[in-house]
Amino acid sequence: MKKGLVAAAVVAAIASLALAGCSSSGAGASGSKTIKVGFAQEGAESGWRTANTKSLQAALDSSNGFKLNFSDAQQKQENQIAAIRSFITQGVQAIVFAPVVETGWTDVLKQAKQAKIPVILEDRDVDAADHQYIASRVGDDFEKEGETACKWIVDNFAGKSANMVVLQGTAGSSAANDRTTGCGKVMKGSDINVLDQQDGNFTRAQGKTVMEGFLQKYGSKINILFAQNDDMGLGALDAIKAAGMTPGKDIQIITIDGTHDGLTALSNGQFNYVVECNPLLGDQVAQVVKDVVAGKKVDKLYLAKDEAFDQAAAKQALPTRKY
Amino acid sequence: MIALRILRHRLFWPIVALVLLVAINTLSRPSFLSITIKHGALYGSSIDILRNSSQLMLVALGMTLVIATRGIDLSVGAVLAVAGAVSLTYIEASPEPGSVGTVTVAVALGLLVTLVLGAWNGFLVSVVRIQPIIATLLLMFAGRGIAMLITKGQITTVTSAPYAEFASGVILGLPVAFLIAVVVVAIVGLLVRRTALGVLMEAVGINPEASRLAGVQSRGIIWSVYAISGLLAGMAGILYSSNIMAADANNAGLNIEVDAILAVVIGGTSLAGGKFSIAGTVIGVLIIQTLTTSITFLGIPPAVTPVFKAVVVIVICLMQSRRVRGLLAVRRRPVAPSVPGTAAIDASAAVSK
């Protein structure tokens, strides 16, 4: 009896898949004006990601001529691969996705290619070997962000032989790797002494604990904190206060992202410099999707313009900040 | 003979490990043990360790009770996330996020929900008789989904001075979070050791069928340990969210079930159920927390951190294994004592299971 049920369910599932395949390929060929697009977001781990999701959902809205299928992979690659596969079976005309990690996408990207569905990357990158399956990427230049942040540090502490600690992002993520590389470039030969760097996993909680450790270890020797995202810097604030020091004065704090909370801390004088990592990529992505579907030639890479804020600029920008 | 009894005590090696960790840190940087006073609060690495260990302490305490009944609770991390999500969502929606009344209701709500979730686990295990690992696996995954549902998939942040007190507050120079953990450990310790409850739990863990036939209300006991575990995870969730003033459904309590199980095992409680040691768990938690701090203190590169942790844990577990200790003992003392003390029998019985 049970076996019969399972078999029936399997048959039904296969049938529905086949049906979905049929109907979707029909829609794809008809070339109707609305563009069916699937967006596989990697998760909702930070304020930055929230802003990014909202931007894409707004840009790929029906009022702009899109029909959006949205999926949140909760920071798991297998979920994201499953989402992309289902987009392929649904026969969308374009797939947009923000890869949670760099590697392991070859199979599913090949499938998309065979189904003649263009894939556009948003935000993070995939491994260079898989670039052949990608129509285009719209993202931020992480290396440049690291460079800009550390350039400010080098300029402001020129000739002062200051000590810096670094809260790195999730070990192995392209954002953390590239920001470290970018910062290292400008740090070379400067007066800044990097005391220590540790993984803070891009979260407030770990930013706080790791900073506590740094403070116990080096105490008032620390002059500069470079946190590779706002959240870790915000977590570190409490630790610095508990150590009897004033964030922004005793320890100057430089972060990357430019979220609302980060800029608020900057305008309060708790942070000293914030490099933006622009999450509002929606409009640019929407344009690329339109061009690709229309068969126009597009560039392989579009980099968003990232601004940088000091305390005065933050006060100005804050009231109109979208994220 | 006394020296031998100390050596054979089941908490001997965990305590040695803890002392060793502290010694290595102090050698590398003598400031490790120093405690100063800043803003009327004690300040130092050891204080940080005590404060940061409070979340794991609460979770591991619940885990100890569950494991004593031959169970396991994998859902603690997810339940922890739910507590933060419930409390902070309530505070965010309330007109007066900074009032003590709001915070009290928020905490009560958060704890109530986690008590219910824990009771659900207990129901599945004790009444429906689903294996604990499967029963709690359900909530391990569903729990994060529930937390995401409550926070609408985003990280909820609030500003509320009374709520921040749980993690950052100080009473008599000591962190509030640490004091909460101490009080809870004391209450649970008294409850299970000054009443028959602890013995009954061990009976259920050693042989559920025999204890039921002997008239032990095993169903009720199993049900309540899961409920308590849920509640304690909920308390940890309040501390976690208060620490960062944000409800992070994805990362709150991530992998804390693994650390909790580890702490329990390091503390000498067997995963096969039966005899358990709350003191052992406390030491296990302190070891894990000191280990985490050591990584920053010794400047271990982020990439090799997991390996470093694993090596330390393996060494501790090996030292607790009766067989390894037997081998070492033979090497050191060719003539083994013929009549070991009662403590030694206790210890070997607990470890060998």
XYZ file of C-alpha atoms in Angstrom:
676
model
C 0.000 0.000 0.000
C 2.723 2.402 1.015
C 4.806 1.456 -2.002
C 1.853 2.167 -4.243
C 1.446 5.627 -2.766
C 5.119 6.463 -3.191
C 5.073 5.272 -6.770
C 1.985 7.351 -7.497
C 3.629 10.386 -5.967
C 6.765 9.887 -8.039
C 4.715 9.527 -11.226
C 2.776 12.659 -10.385
C 5.972 14.574 -9.679
C 7.568 13.523 -12.957
C 4.388 14.348 -14.856
C 4.197 17.820 -13.327
C 7.862 18.442 -14.128
C 7.299 17.439 -17.743
C 4.220 19.631 -17.958
C 6.084 22.545 -16.441
C 8.800 22.038 -19.036
C 6.301 22.085 -21.900
C 4.368 25.132 -20.866
C 7.473 27.117 -20.056
C 9.270 26.432 -23.307
C 6.133 27.672 -25.054
C 6.227 30.913 -23.089
C 9.925 31.361 -23.781
C 9.491 31.014 -27.510
C 6.493 33.295 -27.756
C 8.712 36.322 -27.059
C 6.048 38.197 -25.186
C 6.923 41.637 -23.873
C 7.249 40.759 -20.206
C 10.575 39.107 -19.451
C 10.399 36.066 -17.199
C 13.419 36.230 -14.925
C 14.526 34.071 -11.998
C 16.562 35.634 -9.186
C 18.413 33.289 -6.821
C 19.555 35.410 -3.882
C 22.128 33.766 -1.603
C 20.570 34.714 1.730
C 19.539 37.477 4.121
C 22.522 37.651 6.455
C 23.020 41.418 6.835
C 21.494 44.841 6.382
C 23.500 45.113 3.182
C 21.883 41.997 1.732
C 18.400 43.242 2.641
C 18.995 46.438 0.694
C 20.409 44.440 -2.205
C 17.349 42.143 -2.350
C 14.918 45.049 -2.186
C 16.764 46.891 -4.945
C 16.597 43.920 -7.310
C 12.984 43.125 -6.485
C 12.007 46.727 -7.221
C 13.955 46.876 -10.476
C 12.693 43.517 -11.761
C 9.085 44.455 -10.972
C 6.128 43.940 -13.307
C 5.854 47.698 -13.798
C 9.273 47.550 -15.492
C 8.216 44.730 -17.775
C 9.479 41.763 -15.791
C 7.923 38.718 -14.215
C 10.164 37.857 -11.270
C 10.613 34.489 -9.604
C 12.514 35.053 -6.359
C 14.329 32.479 -4.249
C 16.317 32.923 -1.006
C 18.971 30.194 -0.576
C 19.615 30.932 3.119
C 23.367 30.941 2.536
C 23.427 27.352 1.296
C 24.850 26.423 -2.067
C 22.630 23.368 -2.508
C 19.523 25.519 -2.105
C 20.830 27.929 -4.689
C 21.617 25.182 -7.187
C 18.124 23.745 -6.671
C 16.611 27.184 -7.259
C 18.552 27.659 -10.491
C 17.519 24.180 -11.697
C 13.888 24.974 -11.038
C 14.255 28.259 -12.927
C 15.602 26.251 -15.868
C 12.639 23.839 -15.795
C 10.251 26.756 -15.494
C 11.831 28.111 -18.669
C 12.646 31.615 -17.514
C 14.293 33.892 -20.071
C 17.145 34.965 -17.831
C 18.622 33.896 -14.501
C 20.160 36.346 -12.058
C 22.065 35.001 -9.080
C 24.441 36.069 -6.307
C 26.732 33.057 -5.797
C 27.164 32.240 -2.102
C 30.634 30.767 -2.778
C 33.006 30.958 -5.744
C 33.264 27.333 -6.840
C 31.035 24.370 -7.637
C 28.703 25.922 -10.191
C 29.936 24.286 -13.411
C 27.198 21.620 -13.753
C 24.214 23.817 -13.146
C 25.645 26.609 -15.319
C 26.156 24.107 -18.152
C 22.511 23.083 -17.831
C 21.440 26.693 -18.143
C 23.638 27.093 -21.204
C 22.113 23.980 -22.823
C 18.662 25.391 -22.152
C 19.882 28.619 -23.801
C 19.068 30.694 -20.728
C 21.549 33.515 -20.115
C 22.938 33.806 -16.571
C 23.795 37.174 -15.037
C 25.786 37.358 -11.821
C 24.900 39.915 -9.233
C 27.263 41.020 -6.431
C 29.746 38.165 -5.851
C 31.740 36.344 -8.505
C 32.172 32.704 -9.514
C 35.455 30.962 -10.251
C 37.217 32.217 -13.393
C 36.895 28.791 -15.057
C 33.106 29.195 -15.067
C 33.117 32.641 -16.647
C 32.449 31.088 -20.054
C 28.880 30.270 -18.934
C 28.164 33.744 -17.654
C 26.657 36.471 -19.819
C 27.654 39.313 -17.516
C 28.281 40.323 -13.913
C 27.106 43.389 -12.056
C 28.988 43.812 -8.819
C 31.189 45.768 -6.479
C 34.959 46.007 -6.677
C 35.991 44.521 -3.323
C 39.701 45.000 -3.918
C 39.179 48.675 -4.681
C 37.143 49.027 -1.472
C 39.982 47.589 0.597
C 42.388 49.873 -1.199
C 40.279 53.002 -0.610
C 39.820 52.207 3.090
C 43.489 51.592 3.745
C 44.580 54.523 1.585
C 42.689 56.789 3.998
C 44.441 55.141 6.945
C 47.885 55.510 5.379
C 47.234 59.161 4.500
C 45.865 60.054 7.939
C 48.542 58.325 9.945
C 51.489 59.290 7.761
C 54.635 59.546 9.875
C 52.850 58.492 13.083
C 53.830 54.784 13.207
C 50.380 53.672 14.313
C 49.254 50.147 15.263
C 46.320 48.547 13.466
C 44.173 45.464 14.078
C 41.954 43.927 11.404
C 38.612 42.147 11.676
C 38.458 40.052 8.532
C 35.316 38.783 6.858
C 34.315 35.131 6.497
C 37.450 33.143 5.705
C 37.496 32.175 2.031
C 34.784 34.536 0.785
C 35.736 36.666 -2.201
C 34.728 39.814 -0.314
C 37.195 39.079 2.520
C 40.016 37.855 0.276
C 39.885 40.799 -2.107
C 39.528 43.435 0.614
C 42.595 42.014 2.370
C 44.542 42.047 -0.904
C 43.482 45.608 -1.723
C 44.424 46.846 1.727
C 47.762 45.035 1.657
C 48.702 46.810 -1.580
C 48.594 50.293 -0.064
C 49.875 49.225 3.356
C 53.169 48.050 1.914
C 55.962 50.387 2.941
C 53.682 52.617 5.021
C 54.136 53.649 8.659
C 51.249 51.452 9.779
C 52.104 48.381 11.798
C 49.514 45.603 11.495
C 49.434 44.040 14.967
C 46.989 41.252 14.266
C 44.190 40.046 12.011
C 41.465 37.555 12.797
C 38.279 36.191 11.256
C 35.144 37.962 12.524
C 32.840 36.160 10.063
C 31.105 39.425 9.037
C 28.825 39.216 12.114
C 28.368 41.569 15.056
C 28.698 38.844 17.663
C 32.049 37.599 16.432
C 33.300 41.097 15.726
C 32.689 41.827 19.387
C 34.403 38.730 20.826
C 37.433 38.989 18.570
C 37.844 42.677 19.394
C 37.662 41.822 23.113
C 40.561 39.459 22.554
C 42.561 42.094 20.668
C 42.009 44.593 23.482
C 43.084 42.130 26.167
C 46.134 41.267 24.130
C 47.336 44.712 23.061
C 45.371 47.126 25.253
C 45.982 50.781 24.513
C 48.633 49.968 21.912
C 45.866 49.744 19.310
C 45.303 52.991 17.371
C 43.314 51.771 14.386
C 40.633 49.154 13.760
C 39.925 48.133 10.175
C 36.696 46.091 10.107
C 35.907 44.565 6.734
C 32.208 45.270 7.186
C 30.035 47.620 9.253
C 28.496 44.913 11.407
C 31.818 43.691 12.812
C 32.798 47.290 13.509
C 29.495 47.874 15.312
C 30.050 44.776 17.439
C 33.553 46.010 18.298
C 32.185 49.326 19.640
C 30.894 47.714 22.842
C 34.168 45.901 23.441
C 36.135 49.134 23.054
C 33.836 50.998 25.439
C 34.092 48.197 28.008
C 37.880 48.514 27.830
C 37.528 52.117 28.951
C 38.434 53.629 25.580
C 36.510 55.927 23.285
C 35.781 54.522 19.831
C 36.562 57.071 17.118
C 39.130 58.836 19.328
C 41.400 56.393 21.168
C 40.867 53.856 18.456
C 39.989 55.110 14.992
C 37.584 52.805 13.184
C 37.426 52.272 9.442
C 34.799 49.974 7.945
C 33.342 48.931 4.591
C 29.646 48.720 3.516
C 27.987 52.019 4.369
C 24.766 50.586 5.833
C 22.395 52.857 7.719
C 23.685 51.679 11.111
C 27.272 52.105 9.970
C 26.745 55.651 8.751
C 24.875 56.499 11.942
C 27.909 55.408 13.957
C 30.068 57.461 11.607
C 27.977 60.592 12.038
C 28.059 60.087 15.841
C 31.830 60.160 15.687
C 32.229 56.514 16.720
C 33.510 55.477 13.291
C 36.034 57.551 11.363
C 35.738 56.474 7.756
C 33.359 54.214 5.850
C 33.837 52.963 2.311
C 30.601 52.165 0.575
C 29.871 48.817 -0.985
C 26.825 49.739 -3.009
C 24.001 47.197 -2.719
C 21.617 49.085 -5.009
C 22.503 47.093 -8.098
C 18.903 46.524 -9.228
C 18.619 49.073 -12.036
C 21.905 48.087 -13.580
C 20.992 44.402 -13.405
C 17.592 45.074 -14.968
C 19.214 46.925 -17.882
C 21.705 44.107 -18.497
C 18.904 41.516 -18.398
C 16.901 43.490 -20.962
C 19.907 43.854 -23.252
C 20.876 40.207 -23.001
C 17.336 38.997 -23.711
C 17.083 41.391 -26.652
C 20.266 39.881 -28.042
C 22.380 42.998 -27.633
C 26.041 42.717 -26.806
C 26.875 43.381 -23.174
C 30.120 43.782 -21.253
C 31.378 40.902 -19.160
C 31.625 43.078 -16.071
C 29.862 46.158 -14.710
C 31.254 47.619 -11.507
C 29.058 49.770 -9.304
C 30.414 53.101 -8.201
C 31.377 52.985 -4.549
C 31.568 56.198 -2.592
C 33.433 56.799 0.644
C 32.316 58.821 3.641
C 34.049 60.703 6.399
C 32.110 61.963 9.434
C 30.892 65.182 7.794
C 29.800 63.434 4.599
C 27.903 60.844 6.644
C 25.862 63.535 8.403
C 24.858 64.887 5.007
C 24.106 61.570 3.393
C 22.237 59.962 6.294
C 18.785 61.601 5.922
C 18.388 60.378 2.333
C 20.063 57.018 2.818
C 18.030 54.141 1.381
C 19.677 51.358 3.347
C 46.485 6.566 47.650
C 44.833 9.976 47.849
C 47.005 11.193 44.977
C 45.865 8.232 42.950
C 42.223 8.961 43.687
C 42.665 12.518 42.511
C 44.406 11.258 39.398
C 41.569 8.849 38.706
C 38.804 11.358 39.360
C 36.770 11.900 36.244
C 37.228 15.666 36.390
C 41.007 15.436 36.787
C 41.981 15.605 33.121
C 39.444 18.284 32.136
C 40.725 20.465 34.971
C 44.328 19.819 33.922
C 43.394 20.832 30.370
C 41.793 24.046 31.594
C 44.771 24.927 33.795
C 47.128 24.149 30.921
C 45.212 26.400 28.528
C 45.299 29.254 31.023
C 49.018 28.646 31.666
C 49.890 28.721 27.954
C 47.977 31.968 27.504
C 49.606 33.521 30.551
C 53.051 32.490 29.375
C 52.479 34.023 25.964
C 51.116 37.192 27.526
C 51.300 37.716 31.309
C 48.420 40.218 31.115
C 46.020 37.281 30.503
C 45.216 36.800 34.175
C 45.331 40.441 35.212
C 42.062 41.987 36.327
C 41.583 45.736 36.589
C 38.585 47.906 37.363
C 37.124 50.030 34.569
C 33.948 52.084 35.050
C 33.192 50.180 38.270
C 33.367 46.823 36.529
C 36.018 44.147 36.681
C 37.899 44.012 33.417
C 40.227 41.339 32.069
C 40.458 38.296 29.842
C 39.136 35.974 32.513
C 36.092 38.208 32.997
C 35.483 38.205 29.237
C 35.682 34.425 29.239
C 33.178 34.152 32.094
C 30.759 36.555 30.430
C 31.028 35.011 26.972
C 30.679 31.486 28.340
C 27.257 32.188 29.825
C 25.299 31.340 26.650
C 27.065 28.052 26.132
C 26.771 27.351 29.857
C 22.974 27.547 29.770
C 22.670 25.475 26.603
C 25.149 22.835 27.801
C 23.354 22.574 31.140
C 20.123 21.647 29.358
C 22.054 19.295 27.106
C 23.540 17.529 30.150
C 20.079 16.735 31.514
C 18.839 15.530 28.134
C 21.906 13.365 27.580
C 21.527 11.904 31.079
C 18.187 10.430 29.982
C 19.933 8.852 26.979
C 18.646 11.567 24.655
C 20.125 14.408 22.651
C 18.805 17.839 21.712
C 20.039 19.104 18.351
C 17.511 21.911 18.210
C 19.093 24.175 20.868
C 20.770 26.529 18.365
C 17.578 27.046 16.423
C 15.535 27.484 19.606
C 18.088 30.060 20.758
C 17.521 31.976 17.528
C 13.740 31.843 17.993
C 13.959 33.375 21.484
C 15.920 36.379 20.193
C 13.587 36.770 17.227
C 10.441 36.723 19.379
C 11.768 39.125 22.015
C 13.300 41.667 19.674
C 10.366 41.648 17.275
C 8.087 42.418 20.213
C 10.360 45.230 21.431
C 10.684 46.668 17.933
C 6.926 46.783 17.475
C 6.193 48.270 20.882
C 5.762 52.045 21.277
C 8.213 52.210 24.198
C 11.191 49.984 23.400
C 13.186 51.429 26.294
C 10.727 50.739 29.102
C 11.294 47.988 31.660
C 7.713 46.787 31.193
C 8.183 46.172 27.474
C 11.430 44.314 28.048
C 9.871 42.136 30.767
C 7.001 41.130 28.493
C 9.413 40.561 25.585
C 11.641 38.266 27.628
C 8.652 36.408 29.077
C 7.257 35.876 25.572
C 10.589 34.672 24.234
C 11.020 32.205 27.083
C 7.428 30.990 26.848
C 7.798 30.202 23.149
C 11.041 28.302 23.727
C 9.479 26.377 26.610
C 6.708 25.327 24.240
C 9.258 24.326 21.575
C 11.168 22.297 24.158
C 7.933 20.644 25.285
C 7.199 19.781 21.647
C 10.564 17.964 21.464
C 9.728 16.210 24.723
C 6.320 15.197 23.366
C 7.871 13.670 20.243
C 10.455 11.746 22.247
C 8.448 10.622 25.279
C 4.920 10.160 23.917
C 5.328 9.534 20.194
C 8.630 7.721 20.880
C 10.547 9.149 17.964
C 14.295 8.745 18.383
C 15.674 11.903 20.040
C 18.173 12.633 17.268
C 15.385 12.632 14.659
C 12.782 14.345 16.832
C 15.057 17.282 17.621
C 16.495 17.368 14.095
C 13.049 18.496 12.943
C 13.162 21.596 15.080
C 16.851 22.170 14.316
C 15.803 22.992 10.757
C 12.261 24.213 11.300
C 13.339 26.451 14.212
C 15.518 28.675 12.052
C 12.667 28.863 9.577
C 10.350 29.981 12.376
C 12.892 32.588 13.481
C 13.216 33.843 9.899
C 9.444 33.960 9.598
C 9.197 36.092 12.749
C 11.939 38.508 11.656
C 10.680 38.395 8.045
C 14.073 37.108 6.939
C 15.896 40.229 8.067
C 18.116 41.105 11.004
C 15.971 42.981 13.502
C 17.903 45.608 15.467
C 16.571 47.615 18.405
C 17.722 50.228 20.883
C 16.577 49.401 24.399
C 18.728 50.165 27.414
C 17.113 47.629 29.802
C 17.436 44.824 27.255
C 21.136 45.593 26.754
C 21.678 45.038 30.490
C 21.442 41.237 30.157
C 24.677 41.010 28.207
C 26.511 44.246 28.981
C 25.216 45.040 32.477
C 27.279 44.791 35.642
C 26.237 43.967 39.225
C 28.840 44.185 42.012
C 31.531 44.432 39.371
C 30.537 41.163 37.731
C 28.824 40.749 34.342
C 25.066 40.175 34.586
C 25.235 37.426 31.956
C 27.688 35.472 34.099
C 25.561 35.933 37.228
C 22.472 34.680 35.386
C 24.367 31.566 34.331
C 25.654 30.991 37.893
C 22.187 31.321 39.423
C 20.613 28.994 36.857
C 23.356 26.386 37.251
C 22.908 26.556 41.035
C 19.130 26.166 40.822
C 19.292 23.241 38.415
C 22.131 21.686 40.428
C 20.096 21.872 43.644
C 16.992 20.587 41.880
C 18.625 17.451 40.528
C 21.056 16.718 43.358
C 19.083 17.673 46.481
C 15.939 15.907 45.310
C 15.514 12.454 43.834
C 15.132 13.925 40.357
C 18.779 13.410 39.402
C 18.743 9.776 40.441
C 15.493 9.176 38.558
C 16.967 10.787 35.439
C 20.009 8.550 35.672
C 17.750 5.535 36.138
C 15.822 6.427 32.995
C 19.068 6.910 31.129
C 20.625 3.637 32.235
C 17.583 1.486 31.529
C 14.307 3.161 30.572
C 12.298 -0.065 30.598
C 13.552 -1.278 33.963
C 12.982 2.103 35.568
C 9.456 2.241 34.182
C 8.735 -1.205 35.610
C 10.191 -0.031 38.906
C 7.596 2.716 38.986
C 9.628 5.680 37.708
C 7.527 8.151 35.746
C 9.938 8.021 32.847
C 7.586 9.698 30.383
C 7.141 12.757 32.557
C 10.862 12.974 33.297
C 11.913 12.760 29.656
C 9.245 15.228 28.641
C 10.390 17.757 31.236
C 14.140 17.552 30.488
C 13.462 18.528 26.862
C 11.207 21.359 28.002
C 13.942 22.575 30.379
C 16.534 22.309 27.609
C 14.323 24.460 25.371
C 13.846 27.027 28.125
C 17.581 27.232 28.855
C 18.338 27.617 25.143
C 15.761 30.414 25.165
C 17.622 32.167 28.004
C 20.839 31.845 26.007
C 18.985 33.374 23.055
C 18.038 36.405 25.151
C 21.711 36.824 26.129
C 22.867 36.418 22.519
C 20.461 38.971 21.100
C 21.116 41.347 23.997
C 24.861 41.101 23.332
C 24.512 42.530 19.822
C 21.056 44.104 20.209
C 19.989 42.298 17.072
C 18.040 39.140 16.209
C 20.086 37.304 13.615
C 18.047 34.266 12.580
C 20.854 32.839 10.440
C 23.827 33.107 12.770
C 22.438 33.159 16.322
C 23.477 29.958 18.059
C 24.844 28.462 14.868
C 26.625 25.175 15.746
C 26.127 25.796 19.462
C 24.623 22.286 19.749
C 28.005 20.872 18.731
C 29.874 22.960 21.306
C 27.314 22.026 23.959
C 27.589 18.296 23.261
C 31.367 18.687 23.296
C 31.293 20.471 26.645
C 29.112 17.744 28.111
C 31.392 14.993 26.828
C 34.567 16.764 27.964
C 32.901 17.071 31.362
C 32.744 13.296 31.596
C 29.031 12.680 30.975
C 28.577 9.713 28.701
C 26.477 10.056 25.541
C 25.051 6.627 26.365
C 23.017 8.220 29.180
C 22.956 7.542 32.884
C 25.497 9.172 35.170
C 25.958 12.859 34.533
C 28.042 15.646 36.011
C 26.955 19.267 36.061
C 30.322 20.321 37.495
C 31.967 18.506 34.595
C 29.828 20.378 32.091
C 30.746 23.704 33.698
C 34.434 22.843 33.299
C 33.838 21.657 29.732
C 32.188 24.970 28.863
C 35.049 26.954 30.400
C 37.562 24.900 28.406
C 35.765 25.583 25.130
C 35.405 29.293 25.864
C 39.039 29.641 26.949
C 40.032 27.829 23.774
C 38.120 30.374 21.683
C 39.832 33.237 23.492
C 43.221 31.536 23.152
C 42.899 31.620 19.374
C 42.928 35.407 19.416
C 45.461 35.561 22.206
C 47.973 33.218 20.659
C 47.391 34.808 17.263
C 46.435 31.583 15.506
C 45.672 32.353 11.844
C 41.924 32.137 11.024
C 42.490 29.433 8.424
C 43.920 26.891 10.897
C 41.581 27.720 13.803
C 39.298 24.682 13.301
C 42.294 22.328 13.235
C 43.695 23.846 16.436
C 40.352 23.431 18.192
C 39.983 19.866 16.969
C 43.467 18.878 18.149
C 42.851 20.213 21.664
C 39.493 18.448 21.907
C 40.936 15.155 20.651
C 43.737 15.316 23.215
C 41.257 15.973 26.047
C 38.983 13.148 24.952
C 41.919 10.759 24.590
C 43.106 11.578 28.087
C 39.654 10.678 29.371
C 39.525 7.361 27.600
C 40.076 4.589 30.091
C 42.107 2.557 27.660
C 44.544 5.384 26.860
C 44.890 6.200 30.541
C 45.503 2.527 31.236
C 48.295 2.458 28.666
C 49.877 5.578 30.114
C 49.556 4.254 33.656
C 51.284 1.029 32.685
C 54.136 2.950 31.138
C 54.602 5.108 34.188
C 53.912 2.606 36.961
C 54.610 -0.981 36.010
C 52.939 -2.209 39.230
C 49.300 -1.174 39.105
C 47.460 -0.871 42.420
C 45.246 -3.863 43.030
C 42.373 -2.128 44.826
C 41.343 1.170 43.294
C 39.257 3.579 45.381
C 35.530 3.954 44.903
C 35.972 7.254 43.101
C 38.068 5.469 40.541
C 35.333 2.938 39.929
C 32.855 5.760 39.462
C 35.101 7.486 37.019
C 35.870 4.477 34.904
C 32.222 3.442 34.862
C 31.183 6.859 33.626
C 33.844 7.067 30.960
C 33.587 3.554 29.656
C 29.896 3.698 28.832
